[in-house]
Tab-separated table of N, CA and C in Angstrom:
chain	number	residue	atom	x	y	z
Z	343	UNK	N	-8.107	-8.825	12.032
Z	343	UNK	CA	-7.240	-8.325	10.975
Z	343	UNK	C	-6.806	-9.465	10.049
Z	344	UNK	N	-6.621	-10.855	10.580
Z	344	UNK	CA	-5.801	-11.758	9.622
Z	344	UNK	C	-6.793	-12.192	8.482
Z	345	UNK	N	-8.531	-12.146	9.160
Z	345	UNK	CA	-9.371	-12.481	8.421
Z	345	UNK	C	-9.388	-11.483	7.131
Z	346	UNK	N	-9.455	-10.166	7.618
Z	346	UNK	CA	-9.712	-8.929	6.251
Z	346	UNK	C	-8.540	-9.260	5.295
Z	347	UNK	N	-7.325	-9.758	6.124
Z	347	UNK	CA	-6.280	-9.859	4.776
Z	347	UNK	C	-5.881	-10.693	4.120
Z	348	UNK	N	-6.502	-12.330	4.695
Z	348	UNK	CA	-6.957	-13.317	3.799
Z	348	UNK	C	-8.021	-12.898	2.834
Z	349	UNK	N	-9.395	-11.383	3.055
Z	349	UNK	CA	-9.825	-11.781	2.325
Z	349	UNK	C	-8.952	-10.600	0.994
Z	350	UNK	N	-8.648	-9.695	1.529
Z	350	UNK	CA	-7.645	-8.955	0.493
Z	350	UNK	C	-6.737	-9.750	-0.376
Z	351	UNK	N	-6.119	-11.177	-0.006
Z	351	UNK	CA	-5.040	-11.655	-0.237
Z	351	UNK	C	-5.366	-12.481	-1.557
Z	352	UNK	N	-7.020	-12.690	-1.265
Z	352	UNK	CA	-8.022	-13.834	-2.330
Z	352	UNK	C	-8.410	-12.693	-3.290
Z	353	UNK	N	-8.851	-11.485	-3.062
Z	353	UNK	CA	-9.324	-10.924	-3.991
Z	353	UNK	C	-8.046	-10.558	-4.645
Z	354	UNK	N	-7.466	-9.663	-4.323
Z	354	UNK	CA	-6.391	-9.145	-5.277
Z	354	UNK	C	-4.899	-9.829	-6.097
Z	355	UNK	N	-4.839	-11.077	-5.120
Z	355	UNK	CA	-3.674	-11.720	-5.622
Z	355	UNK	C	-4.209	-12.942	-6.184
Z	356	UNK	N	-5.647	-13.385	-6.134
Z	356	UNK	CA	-5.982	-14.994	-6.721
Z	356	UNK	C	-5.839	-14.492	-7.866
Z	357	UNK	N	-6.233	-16.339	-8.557
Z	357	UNK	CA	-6.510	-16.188	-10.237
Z	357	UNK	C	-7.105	-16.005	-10.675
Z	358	UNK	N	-8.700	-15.166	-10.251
Z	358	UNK	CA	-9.374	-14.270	-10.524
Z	358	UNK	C	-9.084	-12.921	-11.131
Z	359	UNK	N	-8.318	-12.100	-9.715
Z	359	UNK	CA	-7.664	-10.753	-9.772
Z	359	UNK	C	-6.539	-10.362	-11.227
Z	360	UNK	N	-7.142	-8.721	-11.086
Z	360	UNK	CA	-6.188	-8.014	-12.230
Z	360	UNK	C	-4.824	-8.490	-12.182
Z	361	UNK	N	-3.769	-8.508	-11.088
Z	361	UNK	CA	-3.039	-8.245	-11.201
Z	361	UNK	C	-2.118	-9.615	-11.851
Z	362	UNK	N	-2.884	-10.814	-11.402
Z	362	UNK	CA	-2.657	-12.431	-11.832
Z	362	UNK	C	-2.576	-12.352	-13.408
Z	363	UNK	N	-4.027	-11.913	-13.888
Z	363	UNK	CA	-4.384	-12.174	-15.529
Z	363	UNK	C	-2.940	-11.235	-15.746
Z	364	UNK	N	-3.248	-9.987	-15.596
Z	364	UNK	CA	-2.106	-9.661	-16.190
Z	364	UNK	C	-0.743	-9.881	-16.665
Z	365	UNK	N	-0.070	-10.252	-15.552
Z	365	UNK	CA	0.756	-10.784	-15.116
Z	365	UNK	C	1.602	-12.133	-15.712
Z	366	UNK	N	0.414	-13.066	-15.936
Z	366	UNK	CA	-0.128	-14.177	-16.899
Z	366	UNK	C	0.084	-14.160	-18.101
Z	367	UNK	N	-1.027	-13.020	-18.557
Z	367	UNK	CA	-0.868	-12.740	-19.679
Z	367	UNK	C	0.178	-11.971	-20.404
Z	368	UNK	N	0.852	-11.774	-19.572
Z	368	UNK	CA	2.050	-11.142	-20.229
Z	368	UNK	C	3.261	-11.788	-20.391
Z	369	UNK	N	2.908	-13.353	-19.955
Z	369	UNK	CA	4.082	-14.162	-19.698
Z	369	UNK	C	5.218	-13.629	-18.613
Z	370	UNK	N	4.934	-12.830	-17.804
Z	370	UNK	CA	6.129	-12.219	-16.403
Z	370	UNK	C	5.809	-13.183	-15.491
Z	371	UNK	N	5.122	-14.310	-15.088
Z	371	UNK	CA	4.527	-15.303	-14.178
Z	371	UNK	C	4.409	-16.625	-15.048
Z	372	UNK	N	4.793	-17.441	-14.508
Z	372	UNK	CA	4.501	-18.720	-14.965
Z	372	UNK	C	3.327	-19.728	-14.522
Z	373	UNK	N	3.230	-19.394	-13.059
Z	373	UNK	CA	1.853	-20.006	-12.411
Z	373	UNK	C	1.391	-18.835	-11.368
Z	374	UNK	N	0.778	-19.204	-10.867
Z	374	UNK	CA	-0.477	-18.348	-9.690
Z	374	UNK	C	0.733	-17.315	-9.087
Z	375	UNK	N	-0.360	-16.512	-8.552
Z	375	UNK	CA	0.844	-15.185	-7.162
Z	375	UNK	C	-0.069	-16.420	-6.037
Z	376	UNK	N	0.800	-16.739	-5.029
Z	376	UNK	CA	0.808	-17.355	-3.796
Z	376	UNK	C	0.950	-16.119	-2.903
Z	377	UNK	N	-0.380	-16.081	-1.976
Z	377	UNK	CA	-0.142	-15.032	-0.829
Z	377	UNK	C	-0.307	-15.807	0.313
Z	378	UNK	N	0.159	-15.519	1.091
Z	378	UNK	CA	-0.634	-15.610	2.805
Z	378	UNK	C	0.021	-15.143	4.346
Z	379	UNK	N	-0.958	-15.072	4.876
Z	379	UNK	CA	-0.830	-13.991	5.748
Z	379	UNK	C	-0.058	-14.485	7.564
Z	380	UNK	N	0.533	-14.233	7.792
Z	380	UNK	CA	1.182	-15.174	8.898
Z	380	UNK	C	0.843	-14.362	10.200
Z	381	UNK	N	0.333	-14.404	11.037
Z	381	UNK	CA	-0.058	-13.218	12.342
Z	381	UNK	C	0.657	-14.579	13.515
Z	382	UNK	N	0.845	-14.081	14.655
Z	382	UNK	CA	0.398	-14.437	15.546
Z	382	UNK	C	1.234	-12.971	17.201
Z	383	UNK	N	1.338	-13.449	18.308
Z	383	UNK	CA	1.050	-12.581	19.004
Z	383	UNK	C	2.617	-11.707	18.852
Z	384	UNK	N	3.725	-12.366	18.633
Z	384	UNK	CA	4.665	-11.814	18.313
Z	384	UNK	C	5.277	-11.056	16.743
Z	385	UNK	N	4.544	-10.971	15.722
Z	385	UNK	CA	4.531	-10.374	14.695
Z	385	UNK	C	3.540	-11.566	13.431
Z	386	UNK	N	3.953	-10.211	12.674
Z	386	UNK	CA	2.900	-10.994	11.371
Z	386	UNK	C	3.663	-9.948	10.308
Z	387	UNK	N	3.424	-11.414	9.273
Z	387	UNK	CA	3.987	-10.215	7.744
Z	387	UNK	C	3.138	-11.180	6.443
Z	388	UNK	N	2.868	-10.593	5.636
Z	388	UNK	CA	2.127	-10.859	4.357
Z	388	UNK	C	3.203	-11.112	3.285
Z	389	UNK	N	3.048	-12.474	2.324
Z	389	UNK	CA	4.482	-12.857	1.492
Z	389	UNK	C	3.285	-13.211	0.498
Z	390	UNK	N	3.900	-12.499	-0.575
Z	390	UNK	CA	3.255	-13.198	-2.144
Z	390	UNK	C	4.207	-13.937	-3.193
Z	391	UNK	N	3.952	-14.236	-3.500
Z	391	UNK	CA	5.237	-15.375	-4.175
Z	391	UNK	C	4.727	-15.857	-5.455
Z	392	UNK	N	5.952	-15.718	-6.497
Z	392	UNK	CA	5.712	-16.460	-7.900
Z	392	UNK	C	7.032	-17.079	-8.583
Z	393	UNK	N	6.696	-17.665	-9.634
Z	393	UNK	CA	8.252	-17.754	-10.466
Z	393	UNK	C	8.342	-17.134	-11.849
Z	394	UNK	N	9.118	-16.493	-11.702
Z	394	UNK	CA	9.737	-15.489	-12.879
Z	394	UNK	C	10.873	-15.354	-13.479
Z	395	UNK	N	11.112	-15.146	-15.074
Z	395	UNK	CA	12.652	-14.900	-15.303
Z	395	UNK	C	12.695	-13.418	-15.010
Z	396	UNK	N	11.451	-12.534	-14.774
Z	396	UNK	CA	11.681	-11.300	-14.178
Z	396	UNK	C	11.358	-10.720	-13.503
Z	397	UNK	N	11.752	-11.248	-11.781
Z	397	UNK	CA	11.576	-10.805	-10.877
Z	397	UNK	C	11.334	-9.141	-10.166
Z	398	UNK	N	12.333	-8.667	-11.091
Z	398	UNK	CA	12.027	-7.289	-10.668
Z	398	UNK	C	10.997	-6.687	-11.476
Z	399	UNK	N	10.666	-6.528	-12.823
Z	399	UNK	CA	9.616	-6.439	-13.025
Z	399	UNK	C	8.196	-6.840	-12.409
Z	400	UNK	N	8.026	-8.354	-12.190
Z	400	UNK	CA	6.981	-8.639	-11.522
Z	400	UNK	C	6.889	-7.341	-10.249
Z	401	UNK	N	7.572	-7.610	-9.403
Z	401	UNK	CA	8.147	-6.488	-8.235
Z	401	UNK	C	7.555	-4.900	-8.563
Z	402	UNK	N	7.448	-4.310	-9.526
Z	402	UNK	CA	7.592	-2.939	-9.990
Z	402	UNK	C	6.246	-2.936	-10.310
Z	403	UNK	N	5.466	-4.015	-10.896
Z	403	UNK	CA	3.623	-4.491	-11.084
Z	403	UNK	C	3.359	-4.333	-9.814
Z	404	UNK	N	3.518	-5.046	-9.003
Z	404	UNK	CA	3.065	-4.991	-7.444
Z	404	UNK	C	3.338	-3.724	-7.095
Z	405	UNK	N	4.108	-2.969	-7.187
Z	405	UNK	CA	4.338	-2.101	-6.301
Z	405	UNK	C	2.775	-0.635	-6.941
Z	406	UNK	N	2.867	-1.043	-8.258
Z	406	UNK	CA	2.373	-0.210	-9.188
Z	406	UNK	C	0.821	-0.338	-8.932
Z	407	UNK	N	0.618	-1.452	-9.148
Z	407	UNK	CA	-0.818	-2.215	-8.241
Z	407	UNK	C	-1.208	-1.564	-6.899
Z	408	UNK	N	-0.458	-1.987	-5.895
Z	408	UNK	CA	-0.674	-1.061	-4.537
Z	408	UNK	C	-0.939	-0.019	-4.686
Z	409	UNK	N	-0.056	0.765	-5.165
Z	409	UNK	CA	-0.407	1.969	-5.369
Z	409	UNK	C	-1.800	2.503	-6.176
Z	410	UNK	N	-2.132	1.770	-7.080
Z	410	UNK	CA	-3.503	2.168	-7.844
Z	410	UNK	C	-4.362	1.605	-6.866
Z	411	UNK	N	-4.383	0.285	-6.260
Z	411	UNK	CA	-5.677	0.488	-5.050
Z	411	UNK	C	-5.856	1.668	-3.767
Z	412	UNK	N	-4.543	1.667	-3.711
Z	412	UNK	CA	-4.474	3.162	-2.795
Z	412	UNK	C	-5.014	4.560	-3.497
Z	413	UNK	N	-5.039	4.166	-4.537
Z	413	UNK	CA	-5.603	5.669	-4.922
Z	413	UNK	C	-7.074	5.391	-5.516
Z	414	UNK	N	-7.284	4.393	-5.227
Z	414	UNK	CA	-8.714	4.204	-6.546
Z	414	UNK	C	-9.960	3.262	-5.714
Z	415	UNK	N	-9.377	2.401	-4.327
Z	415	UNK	CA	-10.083	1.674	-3.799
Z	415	UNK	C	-10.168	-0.256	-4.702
Z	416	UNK	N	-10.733	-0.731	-4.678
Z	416	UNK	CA	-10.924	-2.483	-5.031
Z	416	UNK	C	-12.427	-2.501	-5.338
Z	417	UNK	N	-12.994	-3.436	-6.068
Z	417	UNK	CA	-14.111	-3.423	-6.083
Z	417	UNK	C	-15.282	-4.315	-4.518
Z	418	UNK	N	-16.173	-3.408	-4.679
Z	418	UNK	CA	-16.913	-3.735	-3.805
Z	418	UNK	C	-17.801	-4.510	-3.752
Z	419	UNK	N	-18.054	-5.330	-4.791
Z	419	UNK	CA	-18.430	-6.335	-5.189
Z	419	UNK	C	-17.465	-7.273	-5.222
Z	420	UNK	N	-16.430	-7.561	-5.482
Z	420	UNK	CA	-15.456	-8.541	-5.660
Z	420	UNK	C	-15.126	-8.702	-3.785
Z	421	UNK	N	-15.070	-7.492	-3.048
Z	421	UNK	CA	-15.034	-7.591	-1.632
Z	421	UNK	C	-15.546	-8.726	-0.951
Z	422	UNK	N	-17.631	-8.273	-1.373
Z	422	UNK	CA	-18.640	-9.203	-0.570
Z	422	UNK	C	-18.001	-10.569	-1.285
Z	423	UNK	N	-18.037	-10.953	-2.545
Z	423	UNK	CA	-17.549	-12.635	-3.118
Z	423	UNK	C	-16.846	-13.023	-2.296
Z	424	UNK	N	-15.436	-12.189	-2.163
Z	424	UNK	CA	-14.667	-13.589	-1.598
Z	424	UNK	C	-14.742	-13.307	0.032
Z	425	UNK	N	-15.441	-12.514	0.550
Z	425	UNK	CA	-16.063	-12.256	2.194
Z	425	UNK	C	-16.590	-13.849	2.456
Z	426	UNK	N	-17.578	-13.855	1.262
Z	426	UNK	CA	-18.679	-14.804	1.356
Z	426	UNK	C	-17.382	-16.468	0.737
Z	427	UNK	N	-16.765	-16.200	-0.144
Z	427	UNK	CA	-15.989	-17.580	-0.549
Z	427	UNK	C	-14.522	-17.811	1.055
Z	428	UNK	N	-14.263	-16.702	1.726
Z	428	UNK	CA	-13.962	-17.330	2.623
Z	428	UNK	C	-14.386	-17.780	3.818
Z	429	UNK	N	-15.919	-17.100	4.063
Z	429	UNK	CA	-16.801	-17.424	4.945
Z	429	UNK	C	-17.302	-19.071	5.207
Z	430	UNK	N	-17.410	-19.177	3.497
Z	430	UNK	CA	-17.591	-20.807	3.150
Z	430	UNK	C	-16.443	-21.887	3.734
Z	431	UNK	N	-15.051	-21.075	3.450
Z	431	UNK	CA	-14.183	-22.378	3.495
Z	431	UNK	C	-13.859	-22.557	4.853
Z	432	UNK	N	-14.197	-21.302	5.804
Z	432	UNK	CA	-14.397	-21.677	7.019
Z	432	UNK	C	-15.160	-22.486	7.679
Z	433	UNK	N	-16.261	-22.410	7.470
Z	433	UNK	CA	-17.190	-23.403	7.577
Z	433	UNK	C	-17.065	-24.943	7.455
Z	434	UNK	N	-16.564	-25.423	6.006
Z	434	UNK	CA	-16.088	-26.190	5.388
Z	434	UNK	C	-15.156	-26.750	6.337
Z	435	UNK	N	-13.997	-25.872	6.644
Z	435	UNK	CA	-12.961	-26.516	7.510
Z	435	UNK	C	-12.929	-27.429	8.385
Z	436	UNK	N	-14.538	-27.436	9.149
Z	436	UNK	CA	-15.090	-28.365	10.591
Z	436	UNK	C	-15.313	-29.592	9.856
Z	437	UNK	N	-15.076	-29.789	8.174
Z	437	UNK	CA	-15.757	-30.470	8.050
Z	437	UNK	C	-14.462	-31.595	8.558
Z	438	UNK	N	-12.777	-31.150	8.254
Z	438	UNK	CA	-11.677	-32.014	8.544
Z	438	UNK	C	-11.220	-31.949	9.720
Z	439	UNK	N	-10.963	-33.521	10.326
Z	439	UNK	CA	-10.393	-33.330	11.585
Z	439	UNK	C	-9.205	-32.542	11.579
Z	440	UNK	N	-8.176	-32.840	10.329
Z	440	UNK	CA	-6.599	-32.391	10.290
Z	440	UNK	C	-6.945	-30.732	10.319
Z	441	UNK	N	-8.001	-30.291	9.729
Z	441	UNK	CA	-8.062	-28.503	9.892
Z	441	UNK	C	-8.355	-28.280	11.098
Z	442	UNK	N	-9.192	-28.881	11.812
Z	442	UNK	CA	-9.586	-28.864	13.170
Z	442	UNK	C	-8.709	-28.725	13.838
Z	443	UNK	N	-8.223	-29.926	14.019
Z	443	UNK	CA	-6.601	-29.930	14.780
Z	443	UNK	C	-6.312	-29.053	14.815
Z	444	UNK	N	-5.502	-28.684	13.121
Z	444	UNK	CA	-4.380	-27.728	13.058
Z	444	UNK	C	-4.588	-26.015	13.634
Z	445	UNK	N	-6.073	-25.937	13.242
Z	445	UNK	CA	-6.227	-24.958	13.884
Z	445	UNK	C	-6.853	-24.368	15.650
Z	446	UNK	N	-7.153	-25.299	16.088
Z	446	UNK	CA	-7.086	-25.919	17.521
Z	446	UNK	C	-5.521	-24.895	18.140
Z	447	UNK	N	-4.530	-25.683	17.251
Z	447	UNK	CA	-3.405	-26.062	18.027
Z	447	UNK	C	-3.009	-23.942	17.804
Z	448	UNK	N	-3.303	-23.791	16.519
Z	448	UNK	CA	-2.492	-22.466	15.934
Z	448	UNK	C	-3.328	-21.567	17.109
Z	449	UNK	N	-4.882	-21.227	17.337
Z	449	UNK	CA	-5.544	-20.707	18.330
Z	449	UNK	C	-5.139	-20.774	19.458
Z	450	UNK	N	-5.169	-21.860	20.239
Z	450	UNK	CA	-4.537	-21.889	21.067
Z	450	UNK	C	-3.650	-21.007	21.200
Z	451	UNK	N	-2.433	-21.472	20.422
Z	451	UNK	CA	-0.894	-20.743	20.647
Z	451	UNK	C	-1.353	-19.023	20.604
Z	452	UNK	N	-2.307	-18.878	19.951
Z	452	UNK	CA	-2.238	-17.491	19.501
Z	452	UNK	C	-3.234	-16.710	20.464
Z	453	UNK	N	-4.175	-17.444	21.631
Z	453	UNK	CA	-5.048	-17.004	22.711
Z	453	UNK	C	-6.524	-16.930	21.377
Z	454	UNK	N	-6.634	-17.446	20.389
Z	454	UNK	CA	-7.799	-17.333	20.151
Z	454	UNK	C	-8.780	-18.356	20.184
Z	455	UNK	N	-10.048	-18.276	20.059
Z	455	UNK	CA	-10.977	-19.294	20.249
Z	455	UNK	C	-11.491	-19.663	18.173
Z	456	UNK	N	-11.734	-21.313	18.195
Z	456	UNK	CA	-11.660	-21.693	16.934
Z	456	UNK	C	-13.441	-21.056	16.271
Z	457	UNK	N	-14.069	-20.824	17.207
Z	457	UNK	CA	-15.422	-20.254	16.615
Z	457	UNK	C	-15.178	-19.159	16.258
Z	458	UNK	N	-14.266	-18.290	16.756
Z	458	UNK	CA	-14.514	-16.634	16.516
Z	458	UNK	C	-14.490	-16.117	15.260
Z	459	UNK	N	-13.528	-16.990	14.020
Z	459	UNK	CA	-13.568	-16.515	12.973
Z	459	UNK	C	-15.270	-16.720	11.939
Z	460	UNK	N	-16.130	-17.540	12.629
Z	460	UNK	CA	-17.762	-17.833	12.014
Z	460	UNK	C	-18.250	-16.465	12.595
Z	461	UNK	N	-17.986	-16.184	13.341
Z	461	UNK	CA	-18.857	-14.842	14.389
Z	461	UNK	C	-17.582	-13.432	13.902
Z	462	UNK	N	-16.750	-13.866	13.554
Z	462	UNK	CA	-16.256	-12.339	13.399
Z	462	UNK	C	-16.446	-12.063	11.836
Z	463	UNK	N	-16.224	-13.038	10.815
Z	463	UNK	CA	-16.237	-12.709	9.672
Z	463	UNK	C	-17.310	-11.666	8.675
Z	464	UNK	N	-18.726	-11.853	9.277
Z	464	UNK	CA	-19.544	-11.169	8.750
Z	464	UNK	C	-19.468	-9.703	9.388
Z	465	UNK	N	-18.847	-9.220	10.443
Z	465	UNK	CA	-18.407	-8.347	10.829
Z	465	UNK	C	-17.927	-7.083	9.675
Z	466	UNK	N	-16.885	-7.768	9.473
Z	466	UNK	CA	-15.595	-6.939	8.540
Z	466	UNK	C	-16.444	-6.463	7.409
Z	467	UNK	N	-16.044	-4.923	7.553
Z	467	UNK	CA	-16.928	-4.715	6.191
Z	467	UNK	C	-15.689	-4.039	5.631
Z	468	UNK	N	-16.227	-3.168	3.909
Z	468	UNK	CA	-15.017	-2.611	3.323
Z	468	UNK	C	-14.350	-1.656	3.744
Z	469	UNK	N	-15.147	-0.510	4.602
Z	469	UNK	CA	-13.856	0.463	5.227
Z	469	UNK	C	-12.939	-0.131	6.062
Z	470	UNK	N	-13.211	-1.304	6.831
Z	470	UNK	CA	-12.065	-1.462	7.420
Z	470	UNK	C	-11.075	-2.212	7.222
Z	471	UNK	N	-11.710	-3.043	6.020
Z	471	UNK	CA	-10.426	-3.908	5.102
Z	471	UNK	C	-9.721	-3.078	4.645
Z	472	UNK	N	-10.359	-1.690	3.448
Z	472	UNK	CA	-9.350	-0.627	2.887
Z	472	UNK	C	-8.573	-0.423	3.743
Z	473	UNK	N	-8.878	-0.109	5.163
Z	473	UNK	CA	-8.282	0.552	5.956
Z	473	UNK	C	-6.972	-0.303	6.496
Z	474	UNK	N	-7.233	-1.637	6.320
Z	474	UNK	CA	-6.030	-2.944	6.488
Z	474	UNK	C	-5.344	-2.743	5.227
Z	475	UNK	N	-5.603	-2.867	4.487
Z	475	UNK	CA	-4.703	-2.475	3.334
Z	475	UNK	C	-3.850	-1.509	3.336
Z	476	UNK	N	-4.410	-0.242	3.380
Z	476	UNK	CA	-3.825	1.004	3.160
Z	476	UNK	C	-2.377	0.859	4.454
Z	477	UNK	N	-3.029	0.162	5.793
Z	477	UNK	CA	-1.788	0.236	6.547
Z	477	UNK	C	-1.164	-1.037	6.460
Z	478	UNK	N	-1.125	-1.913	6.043
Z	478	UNK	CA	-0.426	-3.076	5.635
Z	478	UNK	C	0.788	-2.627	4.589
Z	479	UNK	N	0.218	-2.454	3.093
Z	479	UNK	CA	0.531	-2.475	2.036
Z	479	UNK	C	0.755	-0.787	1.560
Z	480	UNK	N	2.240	-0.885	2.677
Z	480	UNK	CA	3.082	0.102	2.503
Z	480	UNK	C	4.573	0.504	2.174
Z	481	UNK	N	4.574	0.952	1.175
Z	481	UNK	CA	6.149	0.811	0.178
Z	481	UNK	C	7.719	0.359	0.802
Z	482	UNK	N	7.715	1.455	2.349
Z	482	UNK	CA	8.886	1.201	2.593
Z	482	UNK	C	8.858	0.197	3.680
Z	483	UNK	N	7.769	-1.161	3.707
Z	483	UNK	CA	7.961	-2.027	4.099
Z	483	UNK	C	7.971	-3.398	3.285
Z	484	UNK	N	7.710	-3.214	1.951
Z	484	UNK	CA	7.787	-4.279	0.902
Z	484	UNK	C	9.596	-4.559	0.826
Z	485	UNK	N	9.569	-6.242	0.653
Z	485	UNK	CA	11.098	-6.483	0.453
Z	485	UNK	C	11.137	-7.548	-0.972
Z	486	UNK	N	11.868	-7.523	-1.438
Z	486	UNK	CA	11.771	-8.874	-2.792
Z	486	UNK	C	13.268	-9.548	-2.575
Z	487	UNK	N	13.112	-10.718	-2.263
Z	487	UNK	CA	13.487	-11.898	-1.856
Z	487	UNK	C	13.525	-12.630	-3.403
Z	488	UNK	N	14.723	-12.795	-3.899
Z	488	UNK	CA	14.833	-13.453	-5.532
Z	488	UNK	C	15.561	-15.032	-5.158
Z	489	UNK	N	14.984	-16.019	-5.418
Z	489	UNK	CA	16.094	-16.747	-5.237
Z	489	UNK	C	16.375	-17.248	-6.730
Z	490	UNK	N	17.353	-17.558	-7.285
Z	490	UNK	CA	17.551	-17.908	-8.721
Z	490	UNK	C	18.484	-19.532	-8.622
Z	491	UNK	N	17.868	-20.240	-9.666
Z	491	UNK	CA	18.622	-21.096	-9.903
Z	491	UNK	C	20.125	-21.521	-10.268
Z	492	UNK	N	21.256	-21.877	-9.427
Z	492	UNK	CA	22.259	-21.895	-9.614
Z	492	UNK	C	23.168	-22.058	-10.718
Z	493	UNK	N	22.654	-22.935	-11.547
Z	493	UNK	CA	22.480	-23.806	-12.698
Z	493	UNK	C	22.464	-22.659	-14.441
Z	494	UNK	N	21.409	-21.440	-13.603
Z	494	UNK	CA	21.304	-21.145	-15.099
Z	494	UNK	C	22.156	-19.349	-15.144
């Protein structure tokens, strides 16, 4: 599951994805949406993060977003890309001891083995990412967390 929603997290929230340009382009964001996905055996929750003078707006895009992939699906082509662009950076990862490590240590803690994500990734196909989505990225579990500068 953490793999399908890293790769959900790259397609729909990078600076690729609709909801970024938009977002961007509308001046409601100042830099990137920051996602990522936190699992381990005692809970997991998904946090996207930006800076805005309008937080709740941004907030009301997202929510508006979810909802149109829930009704319309993601592209399935944009799926296999970043399947395949996080397939790579896995790979990649062996290339650093410090990723090694770090993820050594996070497996461990979490009972998993550091190969499984090379052998599980080509696995995941799109029904069952939609299907991570659809039960992930559900309304009355979204929260918005504002913090504002004291100052202004």
């Amino acid at each position: 599951k953490s793999l399908a929603v890293d790769i959900l997290n790259d397609m729909l929230f990078g600076k690729s994805g609709k909801l970024f340009n938009d977002l961007y382009g509308e001046g409601l964001i100042s830099r990137g949406l920051g996602a990522s996905y936190e699992h381990n055996l005692s809970f997991s929750f998904n946090a996207i993060s930006s800076e805005s003078s309008d937080p709740e707006a941004v907030f009301g895009r997202f929510c508006e977003y979810c909802e149109n992939i829930k009704k319309n699906g993601f592209s399935k082509e944009d799926f296999e890309r970043i399947k395949r662009v996080i397939y790579a950076d896995i790979v990649k990862s062996f290339d650093s001891t410090e990723d090694i490590a770090t993820n050594i240590v996070w497996q461990r803690l979490n009972d998993c083995d550091i190969f499984d994500s090379v052998d599980i990734i080509p696995t995941i196909d799109y029904e069952y990412t939609k299907n991570v989505f659809d039960n992930l990225f559900v309304p009355s579990s979204y929260a918005l967390s504002i913090i504002r500068n004291p100052e202004e």
